[in-house]
Amino acid sequence: MAWNKISAICLISIVIMLALPTVSATKTTITELKSTISSFDDPRMNAEDLAFYLVTHEFDAQPKGDYVEVGLQDRTCKLTPNGPAPGLCTIAF
């Protein structure tokens, strides 16, 4: 009887672990970031919109007032929306 309960608990634990999504930011290079922000242009985009856009493209981005912080492999970048200028934003390190 005890083995049945232990087996059921183990089986349920395995199913739960397999069902949980793996969290990872796969895009972590400056080249990938530059490619993503240069492929699209929106003069009305603000910092929150930019952060949302980057997160949906698998970047670790958070809005911080009028700019966005993006965590890359070994550094954090500050991205400021461009407005009417080409590209989505400017990058500062």
Coordinates of N, CA and C in Angstrom, one line a residue, residues 35-41 45 47-59 61 88:
S35 N 19.9 43.9 -34.1 CA 19.1 43.4 -35.2 C 17.6 43.6 -34.9
T36 N 17.2 43.3 -33.7 CA 15.8 43.4 -33.3 C 15.3 44.8 -33.3
I37 N 16.1 45.8 -32.8 CA 15.6 47.1 -32.8 C 15.7 47.9 -34.1
S38 N 16.5 47.4 -35.0 CA 16.6 48.0 -36.3 C 15.6 47.4 -37.3
S39 N 15.0 46.3 -37.0 CA 14.1 45.7 -38.0 C 12.6 46.3 -37.9
F40 N 12.4 47.2 -37.0 CA 11.0 47.7 -36.8 C 11.2 49.2 -36.5
D41 N 10.2 50.0 -36.8 CA 10.2 51.5 -36.5 C 8.8 51.9 -36.1
M45 N 6.4 54.9 -30.1 CA 6.7 54.0 -29.1 C 7.4 54.6 -27.9
A47 N 8.8 54.0 -23.6 CA 9.6 53.0 -22.9 C 8.9 51.7 -22.5
E48 N 7.6 51.9 -22.1 CA 6.8 50.7 -21.8 C 6.6 49.8 -23.0
D49 N 6.2 50.5 -24.1 CA 6.0 49.7 -25.4 C 7.3 49.0 -25.8
L50 N 8.4 49.7 -25.7 CA 9.7 49.2 -26.1 C 10.1 48.0 -25.3
A51 N 9.9 48.1 -23.9 CA 10.1 46.9 -23.0 C 9.3 45.7 -23.4
F52 N 8.0 46.0 -23.6 CA 7.1 44.9 -24.0 C 7.5 44.2 -25.3
Y53 N 7.9 45.1 -26.3 CA 8.4 44.5 -27.6 C 9.6 43.7 -27.4
L54 N 10.6 44.1 -26.6 CA 11.8 43.4 -26.4 C 11.5 42.1 -25.6
V55 N 10.7 42.1 -24.6 CA 10.3 40.9 -23.8 C 9.7 39.9 -24.8
T56 N 8.8 40.3 -25.7 CA 8.2 39.4 -26.6 C 9.2 38.8 -27.6
H57 N 10.3 39.4 -27.7 CA 11.4 38.9 -28.5 C 12.5 38.2 -27.7
E58 N 12.2 37.8 -26.5 CA 13.0 37.0 -25.6 C 14.2 37.7 -25.0
F59 N 14.1 39.0 -24.8 CA 15.1 39.8 -24.1 C 14.7 40.1 -22.7
A61 N 14.1 42.7 -20.5 CA 14.0 44.1 -20.5 C 13.0 44.6 -19.5
L88 N 14.2 51.9 -33.5 CA 13.3 52.0 -32.3 C 13.9 52.8 -31.2

